[in-house]
Structure formats: C-alpha cells, structure tokens
Amino acid sequence: MKKKSAQHQSSKSLKTFYIYSFIVFLLILISLIVRGVILFEQNIFDPVHHFILTVQQKGTVKEIISFNPQIPAVSVLRVDDKNIPYKTLAKEYGVPSDGYIQLDDSMPLTTDPTALMWTSIMHAATLDSNLTIFDSVRLFLMSKNVATNNEISTDVSLKNHNIMNTNEITQALTDLDIASESISIQIINATNITGMGQRLGRILTNTGANVVDVSSAKNSQKETTIAYFGDSSFTLTHLQKLLHVTPTKLTKQPIANIIITIGNDKRNTSAF
C-alpha cells in the first residue's frame, strides 16, 4: 500500500514538473516573440527604397554608402576630408543619412559593403549603430546580390565644392523614386536664421528632388508646415518622415506642388 502511494506521489511530482517546465518554456517563447516584434518595428531600412548609411571611425565620417534596391546598386563614397563629425553631414555638407555604423578602432575599414554588413551582424551586440539586426541582415543580402558592374567606389571631398565632387555626391545620393516623380517643391524660410532654406534645398536636391524655389518669409512662423496640391506621393511621404510634419492638402494650384514652410521649431534640427 505504501509502495503504491509512493509511486502515485512520484507520478504526481513528475506531472507537476512537466507542467511547470511547459509554462516556463511558453513564457520564454512569448517573451522572445514580443521582443522580436518590437525589434522588427524599429527597422529603419525599407528594402524597396533608397537608403544611405554612414560609416564612422574615431568619431569622424569615413564612408557614405548609398544602397539602391531598385536596380539594385551600391555606391561607396570614401571621404578624403579629416575630422568631419556625423552630426555636421546634413547641416554643413547637404548629405542626408538614414543610418550609421561606428566602427571600433581595431576594426579594419573596408569599401566592400557586403563585408561591412557582415561585420555589423557579427558584432551587433557591441557595435555602436542605429541599425537593428534585421536591418543589417537585409542590407547584407542586398549588397551580396548586387552585380559587380553596379558597385561603385569613389573618393570625394565634402569640403571641396568643385563640379566633379558635387556630381559624384549627387549621383550617389539620388533616390530614383523621388527623381522619377520630379514633383516641384517650394521652400520658404520662416525663421530668423539665414540659410535654413538653402540648407534644406541642398539636402533635397542631392537626393534627386525638384526644388524650384527657395525664399524667405516676411514674418517668422512657429511651426513647420507642408502643404501639397494633387495626389499623395512618395516624395511627400519622404518629406513627412524627414521633417516629422503631417502635410495638409491644398485646393488650388500654388507655385509648386509641395510647399514647405520652415518654422522656428526646426531651429536646432540636425536633419538639415
């Protein structure tokens, strides 16, 4: 009788252990799924649109890599200038950047995008970057599938504004979706900071946008606005993302299809 009781107790304990183990496993699985979903939502690379990645080392910009999934093609701009901080790229040199990778001093600098993205995958836990592991994998796969004749590597100087440098930079940074739409854009600087309109215009022109007018408003404006005439477009979506502004639709045709008015809320922006 005691033997049967002991066996029953052992069977009951084993059953409890299995149930407990299953619950723990289920909780871990749910946790991993939730974490994966959150991480995936933080992706910044859209595999069907143009993407610009900046490579830094020792606190300065070393390379600007342009991924063009539409072709697909990859352009690498090797920056000859020394001591150009990442934060000054857009404001001072008209170079937008969607993502960045900060290489450790011990990591070799390479002009091979596939090798670079593999490094970012292998060192994802320690590398300073705003890319998620999903971004790195997608960029790795895309660069790996680029034909040799669609890989371009060029030395440029951001500080030297000669025609050759300007053409090389514009060619690499041009977003084919924006360029093909060729939607007219007017920029109005409604801040008391001189040159903000030109800075934004340079950024947009370098990415292939059709900027037809840059002017200054007589009075300053508190908030930045985007107004557009006609249908929605990828160019409009891009501007909305760049400026973090919800566009409003116009009922009458203005001087351009999209009018951007820069307000004082963008005085300290790093986007342009």
mmCIF file of C-alpha atoms in Angstrom:
data_model
loop_
_atom_site.group_PDB
_atom_site.id
_atom_site.type_symbol
_atom_site.label_atom_id
_atom_site.label_comp_id
_atom_site.label_asym_id
_atom_site.label_seq_id
_atom_site.Cartn_x
_atom_site.Cartn_y
_atom_site.Cartn_z
ATOM 1 C CA MET A 1 0.000 0.000 0.000
ATOM 2 C CA LYS A 2 2.852 2.335 0.873
ATOM 3 C CA LYS A 3 4.591 1.386 -2.388
ATOM 4 C CA LYS A 4 1.550 2.390 -4.474
ATOM 5 C CA SER A 5 1.297 5.659 -2.558
ATOM 6 C CA ALA A 6 4.953 6.431 -3.235
ATOM 7 C CA GLN A 7 4.556 5.658 -6.941
ATOM 8 C CA HIS A 8 1.468 7.851 -7.101
ATOM 9 C CA GLN A 9 3.318 10.670 -5.372
ATOM 10 C CA SER A 10 6.286 10.298 -7.779
ATOM 11 C CA SER A 11 3.970 10.341 -10.815
ATOM 12 C CA LYS A 12 2.218 13.423 -9.482
ATOM 13 C CA SER A 13 5.540 15.216 -8.917
ATOM 14 C CA LEU A 14 6.731 14.345 -12.422
ATOM 15 C CA LYS A 15 3.495 15.646 -13.914
ATOM 16 C CA THR A 16 3.869 18.883 -11.951
ATOM 17 C CA PHE A 17 7.450 19.230 -13.212
ATOM 18 C CA TYR A 18 6.355 18.832 -16.853
ATOM 19 C CA ILE A 19 3.549 21.348 -16.445
ATOM 20 C CA TYR A 20 5.880 23.832 -14.776
ATOM 21 C CA SER A 21 8.539 23.341 -17.489
ATOM 22 C CA PHE A 22 5.968 23.847 -20.230
ATOM 23 C CA ILE A 23 4.719 27.068 -18.634
ATOM 24 C CA VAL A 24 8.298 28.399 -18.300
ATOM 25 C CA PHE A 25 9.048 27.463 -21.926
ATOM 26 C CA LEU A 26 5.829 29.127 -23.089
ATOM 27 C CA LEU A 27 6.643 32.326 -21.192
ATOM 28 C CA ILE A 28 10.147 32.431 -22.656
ATOM 29 C CA LEU A 29 8.771 31.845 -26.160
ATOM 30 C CA ILE A 30 6.189 34.619 -25.794
ATOM 31 C CA SER A 31 8.880 36.946 -24.453
ATOM 32 C CA LEU A 32 11.140 36.225 -27.437
ATOM 33 C CA ILE A 33 8.286 36.739 -29.911
ATOM 34 C CA VAL A 34 7.308 40.078 -28.328
ATOM 35 C CA ARG A 35 10.940 41.195 -28.306
ATOM 36 C CA GLY A 36 11.332 40.170 -31.952
ATOM 37 C CA VAL A 37 8.198 42.077 -32.983
ATOM 38 C CA ILE A 38 9.364 45.216 -31.149
ATOM 39 C CA LEU A 39 12.814 44.931 -32.721
ATOM 40 C CA PHE A 40 11.326 44.416 -36.170
ATOM 41 C CA GLU A 41 9.158 47.523 -35.783
ATOM 42 C CA GLN A 42 12.316 49.516 -35.062
ATOM 43 C CA ASN A 43 13.735 48.728 -38.517
ATOM 44 C CA ILE A 44 14.852 51.793 -40.461
ATOM 45 C CA PHE A 45 15.797 50.145 -43.770
ATOM 46 C CA ASP A 46 12.989 49.822 -46.284
ATOM 47 C CA PRO A 47 14.120 47.080 -48.705
ATOM 48 C CA VAL A 48 12.325 48.706 -51.662
ATOM 49 C CA HIS A 49 13.616 52.271 -51.226
ATOM 50 C CA HIS A 50 16.906 54.139 -51.271
ATOM 51 C CA PHE A 51 18.989 54.003 -48.071
ATOM 52 C CA ILE A 52 22.069 56.000 -47.048
ATOM 53 C CA LEU A 53 24.451 54.559 -44.464
ATOM 54 C CA THR A 54 27.314 56.490 -42.871
ATOM 55 C CA VAL A 55 30.417 54.682 -41.629
ATOM 56 C CA GLN A 56 32.374 56.339 -38.841
ATOM 57 C CA GLN A 57 35.633 55.575 -37.100
ATOM 58 C CA LYS A 58 37.378 57.524 -34.361
ATOM 59 C CA GLY A 59 34.410 59.890 -34.264
ATOM 60 C CA THR A 60 34.684 61.058 -37.877
ATOM 61 C CA VAL A 61 32.928 60.131 -41.118
ATOM 62 C CA LYS A 62 34.953 57.736 -43.267
ATOM 63 C CA GLU A 63 32.451 56.476 -45.830
ATOM 64 C CA ILE A 64 28.951 57.212 -47.117
ATOM 65 C CA ILE A 65 27.276 54.148 -48.621
ATOM 66 C CA SER A 66 24.221 54.505 -50.822
ATOM 67 C CA PHE A 67 22.049 51.391 -51.230
ATOM 68 C CA ASN A 68 19.689 51.481 -54.193
ATOM 69 C CA PRO A 69 17.376 48.428 -54.106
ATOM 70 C CA GLN A 70 15.532 49.438 -57.278
ATOM 71 C CA ILE A 71 18.447 48.489 -59.565
ATOM 72 C CA PRO A 72 19.993 47.048 -57.285
ATOM 73 C CA ALA A 73 23.218 49.036 -56.902
ATOM 74 C CA VAL A 74 25.586 50.236 -54.202
ATOM 75 C CA SER A 75 27.732 53.383 -54.259
ATOM 76 C CA VAL A 76 30.530 53.953 -51.758
ATOM 77 C CA LEU A 77 31.825 57.491 -51.227
ATOM 78 C CA ARG A 78 35.192 57.397 -49.467
ATOM 79 C CA VAL A 79 35.528 60.694 -47.614
ATOM 80 C CA ASP A 80 39.012 62.201 -48.002
ATOM 81 C CA ASP A 81 38.375 65.008 -45.510
ATOM 82 C CA LYS A 82 39.515 64.569 -41.933
ATOM 83 C CA ASN A 83 37.565 65.415 -38.798
ATOM 84 C CA ILE A 84 34.029 65.587 -40.215
ATOM 85 C CA PRO A 85 31.635 64.650 -37.373
ATOM 86 C CA TYR A 86 28.487 62.714 -38.240
ATOM 87 C CA LYS A 87 26.204 65.431 -36.854
ATOM 88 C CA THR A 88 27.514 68.006 -39.343
ATOM 89 C CA LEU A 89 26.844 65.960 -42.504
ATOM 90 C CA ALA A 90 23.366 67.262 -43.255
ATOM 91 C CA LYS A 91 23.721 70.800 -41.890
ATOM 92 C CA GLU A 92 27.082 71.717 -43.387
ATOM 93 C CA TYR A 93 27.509 69.400 -46.365
ATOM 94 C CA GLY A 94 23.986 68.613 -47.566
ATOM 95 C CA VAL A 95 24.395 64.871 -47.057
ATOM 96 C CA PRO A 96 21.393 63.086 -45.512
ATOM 97 C CA SER A 97 21.899 59.863 -43.595
ATOM 98 C CA ASP A 98 19.353 57.192 -42.716
ATOM 99 C CA GLY A 99 21.662 55.041 -40.627
ATOM 100 C CA TYR A 100 25.155 54.921 -39.168
ATOM 101 C CA ILE A 101 27.771 52.444 -38.020
ATOM 102 C CA GLN A 102 30.578 53.422 -35.660
ATOM 103 C CA LEU A 103 33.478 51.003 -36.170
ATOM 104 C CA ASP A 104 35.860 50.275 -33.318
ATOM 105 C CA ASP A 105 39.442 51.388 -33.847
ATOM 106 C CA SER A 106 40.525 47.746 -34.102
ATOM 107 C CA MET A 107 38.095 47.021 -36.958
ATOM 108 C CA PRO A 108 39.508 47.408 -40.476
ATOM 109 C CA LEU A 109 37.811 49.952 -42.731
ATOM 110 C CA THR A 110 36.589 48.325 -45.936
ATOM 111 C CA THR A 111 34.971 49.599 -49.126
ATOM 112 C CA ASP A 112 33.168 46.268 -49.547
ATOM 113 C CA PRO A 113 29.562 46.815 -48.340
ATOM 114 C CA THR A 114 28.954 43.060 -48.020
ATOM 115 C CA ALA A 115 31.954 42.644 -45.717
ATOM 116 C CA LEU A 116 30.925 45.707 -43.719
ATOM 117 C CA MET A 117 27.392 44.454 -43.171
ATOM 118 C CA TRP A 118 28.701 41.023 -42.184
ATOM 119 C CA THR A 119 30.867 42.743 -39.567
ATOM 120 C CA SER A 120 27.812 44.615 -38.280
ATOM 121 C CA ILE A 121 25.930 41.322 -37.970
ATOM 122 C CA MET A 122 28.750 39.527 -36.157
ATOM 123 C CA HIS A 123 29.273 42.451 -33.744
ATOM 124 C CA ALA A 124 25.623 43.514 -33.426
ATOM 125 C CA ALA A 125 25.685 43.249 -29.634
ATOM 126 C CA THR A 126 28.644 45.615 -29.169
ATOM 127 C CA LEU A 127 28.746 47.806 -32.289
ATOM 128 C CA ASP A 128 27.524 51.399 -31.990
ATOM 129 C CA SER A 129 24.820 51.699 -34.660
ATOM 130 C CA ASN A 130 21.179 52.651 -35.069
ATOM 131 C CA LEU A 131 20.615 49.605 -37.297
ATOM 132 C CA THR A 132 18.719 46.628 -35.944
ATOM 133 C CA ILE A 133 19.960 43.115 -36.627
ATOM 134 C CA PHE A 134 17.162 42.803 -39.202
ATOM 135 C CA ASP A 135 18.438 45.949 -40.968
ATOM 136 C CA SER A 136 21.976 44.579 -41.079
ATOM 137 C CA VAL A 137 20.834 41.227 -42.467
ATOM 138 C CA ARG A 138 18.683 42.863 -45.161
ATOM 139 C CA LEU A 139 21.493 45.220 -46.203
ATOM 140 C CA PHE A 140 23.932 42.299 -46.243
ATOM 141 C CA LEU A 141 21.658 40.238 -48.501
ATOM 142 C CA MET A 142 21.005 43.174 -50.802
ATOM 143 C CA SER A 143 24.682 44.094 -51.224
ATOM 144 C CA LYS A 144 25.563 40.437 -51.752
ATOM 145 C CA ASN A 145 23.165 40.277 -54.724
ATOM 146 C CA VAL A 146 24.477 43.422 -56.428
ATOM 147 C CA ALA A 147 26.237 42.774 -59.731
ATOM 148 C CA THR A 148 29.898 43.803 -59.923
ATOM 149 C CA ASN A 149 29.240 46.492 -62.544
ATOM 150 C CA ASN A 150 26.657 48.082 -60.208
ATOM 151 C CA GLU A 151 29.181 48.541 -57.380
ATOM 152 C CA ILE A 152 30.826 51.959 -57.488
ATOM 153 C CA SER A 153 33.524 53.253 -55.140
ATOM 154 C CA THR A 154 34.708 56.876 -55.355
ATOM 155 C CA ASP A 155 36.966 59.219 -53.375
ATOM 156 C CA VAL A 156 35.285 62.549 -52.607
ATOM 157 C CA SER A 157 35.922 65.691 -50.605
ATOM 158 C CA LEU A 158 32.875 67.147 -48.883
ATOM 159 C CA LYS A 159 34.677 70.417 -48.193
ATOM 160 C CA ASN A 160 35.795 70.930 -51.779
ATOM 161 C CA HIS A 161 32.780 72.125 -53.758
ATOM 162 C CA ASN A 162 34.096 71.534 -57.272
ATOM 163 C CA ILE A 163 31.880 70.227 -60.060
ATOM 164 C CA MET A 164 33.363 66.720 -60.015
ATOM 165 C CA ASN A 165 32.787 66.273 -56.273
ATOM 166 C CA THR A 166 29.274 67.701 -56.488
ATOM 167 C CA ASN A 167 28.317 65.396 -59.362
ATOM 168 C CA GLU A 168 29.737 62.298 -57.655
ATOM 169 C CA ILE A 169 27.890 63.059 -54.410
ATOM 170 C CA THR A 170 24.571 63.880 -56.111
ATOM 171 C CA GLN A 171 24.758 60.793 -58.307
ATOM 172 C CA ALA A 172 25.341 58.541 -55.296
ATOM 173 C CA LEU A 173 22.681 60.136 -53.086
ATOM 174 C CA THR A 174 19.888 60.422 -55.667
ATOM 175 C CA ASP A 175 16.754 58.485 -54.773
ATOM 176 C CA LEU A 176 15.347 57.149 -58.041
ATOM 177 C CA ASP A 177 11.766 57.180 -56.719
ATOM 178 C CA ILE A 178 11.995 60.882 -55.837
ATOM 179 C CA ALA A 179 13.832 61.781 -59.043
ATOM 180 C CA SER A 180 11.350 59.920 -61.252
ATOM 181 C CA GLU A 181 8.367 61.702 -59.663
ATOM 182 C CA SER A 182 10.053 65.101 -60.210
ATOM 183 C CA ILE A 183 7.408 66.851 -58.105
ATOM 184 C CA SER A 184 8.027 70.598 -57.830
ATOM 185 C CA ILE A 185 8.930 71.826 -54.337
ATOM 186 C CA GLN A 186 8.991 75.340 -52.945
ATOM 187 C CA ILE A 187 10.838 76.084 -49.689
ATOM 188 C CA ILE A 188 10.028 79.117 -47.556
ATOM 189 C CA ASN A 189 12.302 80.010 -44.660
ATOM 190 C CA ALA A 190 10.042 81.443 -41.953
ATOM 191 C CA THR A 191 12.729 81.525 -39.271
ATOM 192 C CA ASN A 192 15.144 84.277 -38.296
ATOM 193 C CA ILE A 193 18.090 82.026 -39.185
ATOM 194 C CA THR A 194 19.658 82.902 -42.510
ATOM 195 C CA GLY A 195 20.351 80.000 -44.840
ATOM 196 C CA MET A 196 17.989 77.371 -43.449
ATOM 197 C CA GLY A 197 16.021 77.292 -46.683
ATOM 198 C CA GLN A 198 19.191 76.792 -48.731
ATOM 199 C CA ARG A 199 20.323 74.027 -46.373
ATOM 200 C CA LEU A 200 17.085 72.095 -46.794
ATOM 201 C CA GLY A 201 17.124 72.769 -50.531
ATOM 202 C CA ARG A 202 20.619 71.317 -50.823
ATOM 203 C CA ILE A 203 19.611 68.168 -48.957
ATOM 204 C CA LEU A 204 16.575 67.647 -51.189
ATOM 205 C CA THR A 205 18.439 68.427 -54.409
ATOM 206 C CA ASN A 206 21.166 65.933 -53.511
ATOM 207 C CA THR A 207 18.520 63.232 -53.135
ATOM 208 C CA GLY A 208 17.021 63.981 -56.549
ATOM 209 C CA ALA A 209 14.130 66.281 -55.577
ATOM 210 C CA ASN A 210 12.909 69.025 -57.904
ATOM 211 C CA VAL A 211 13.348 72.196 -55.824
ATOM 212 C CA VAL A 212 12.069 75.107 -57.935
ATOM 213 C CA ASP A 213 12.180 77.974 -55.443
ATOM 214 C CA VAL A 214 13.805 78.904 -52.116
ATOM 215 C CA SER A 215 12.751 82.138 -50.449
ATOM 216 C CA SER A 216 12.343 83.838 -47.072
ATOM 217 C CA ALA A 217 9.063 84.816 -45.437
ATOM 218 C CA LYS A 218 8.444 88.366 -44.240
ATOM 219 C CA ASN A 219 7.305 87.110 -40.848
ATOM 220 C CA SER A 220 8.560 84.209 -38.783
ATOM 221 C CA GLN A 221 6.398 81.147 -38.158
ATOM 222 C CA LYS A 222 6.309 78.980 -35.064
ATOM 223 C CA GLU A 223 5.758 75.549 -36.615
ATOM 224 C CA THR A 224 6.998 73.938 -39.808
ATOM 225 C CA THR A 225 4.286 73.051 -42.311
ATOM 226 C CA ILE A 226 3.976 71.044 -45.515
ATOM 227 C CA ALA A 227 1.164 71.781 -47.974
ATOM 228 C CA TYR A 228 0.610 69.895 -51.205
ATOM 229 C CA PHE A 229 -1.598 70.008 -54.276
ATOM 230 C CA GLY A 230 -2.711 66.898 -56.138
ATOM 231 C CA ASP A 231 -2.280 63.284 -55.147
ATOM 232 C CA SER A 232 -0.118 61.887 -52.390
ATOM 233 C CA SER A 233 3.320 60.664 -53.461
ATOM 234 C CA PHE A 234 6.497 59.002 -52.258
ATOM 235 C CA THR A 235 8.194 62.407 -52.303
ATOM 236 C CA LEU A 236 5.551 63.727 -49.910
ATOM 237 C CA THR A 237 5.956 60.695 -47.641
ATOM 238 C CA HIS A 238 9.726 61.204 -47.648
ATOM 239 C CA LEU A 239 9.361 64.875 -46.654
ATOM 240 C CA GLN A 240 6.894 63.973 -43.925
ATOM 241 C CA LYS A 241 9.389 61.494 -42.500
ATOM 242 C CA LEU A 242 12.311 63.912 -42.815
ATOM 243 C CA LEU A 243 10.562 66.863 -41.173
ATOM 244 C CA HIS A 244 8.172 64.966 -38.864
ATOM 245 C CA VAL A 245 5.257 67.050 -40.106
ATOM 246 C CA THR A 246 1.772 65.974 -41.159
ATOM 247 C CA PRO A 247 1.018 67.519 -44.595
ATOM 248 C CA THR A 248 -2.186 69.359 -45.459
ATOM 249 C CA LYS A 249 -3.853 69.250 -48.878
ATOM 250 C CA LEU A 250 -4.404 72.400 -50.939
ATOM 251 C CA THR A 251 -7.457 73.004 -53.113
ATOM 252 C CA LYS A 252 -5.745 75.421 -55.518
ATOM 253 C CA GLN A 253 -2.536 75.009 -57.536
ATOM 254 C CA PRO A 254 0.266 77.155 -55.996
ATOM 255 C CA ILE A 255 3.720 77.908 -57.445
ATOM 256 C CA ALA A 256 4.792 74.325 -56.701
ATOM 257 C CA ASN A 257 3.032 71.060 -55.947
ATOM 258 C CA ILE A 258 4.611 70.915 -52.487
ATOM 259 C CA ILE A 259 5.271 73.952 -50.308
ATOM 260 C CA ILE A 260 7.490 73.578 -47.241
ATOM 261 C CA THR A 261 7.478 76.438 -44.737
ATOM 262 C CA ILE A 262 10.275 76.093 -42.186
ATOM 263 C CA GLY A 263 9.208 77.277 -38.750
ATOM 264 C CA ASN A 264 11.172 78.100 -35.628
ATOM 265 C CA ASP A 265 10.551 74.605 -34.275
ATOM 266 C CA LYS A 266 13.355 73.451 -36.630
ATOM 267 C CA ARG A 267 15.938 75.949 -35.414
ATOM 268 C CA ASN A 268 18.042 73.228 -33.798
ATOM 269 C CA THR A 269 17.276 70.372 -36.161
ATOM 270 C CA SER A 270 20.055 68.018 -37.271
ATOM 271 C CA ALA A 271 18.077 66.880 -40.349
ATOM 272 C CA PHE A 272 19.327 69.816 -42.453
#
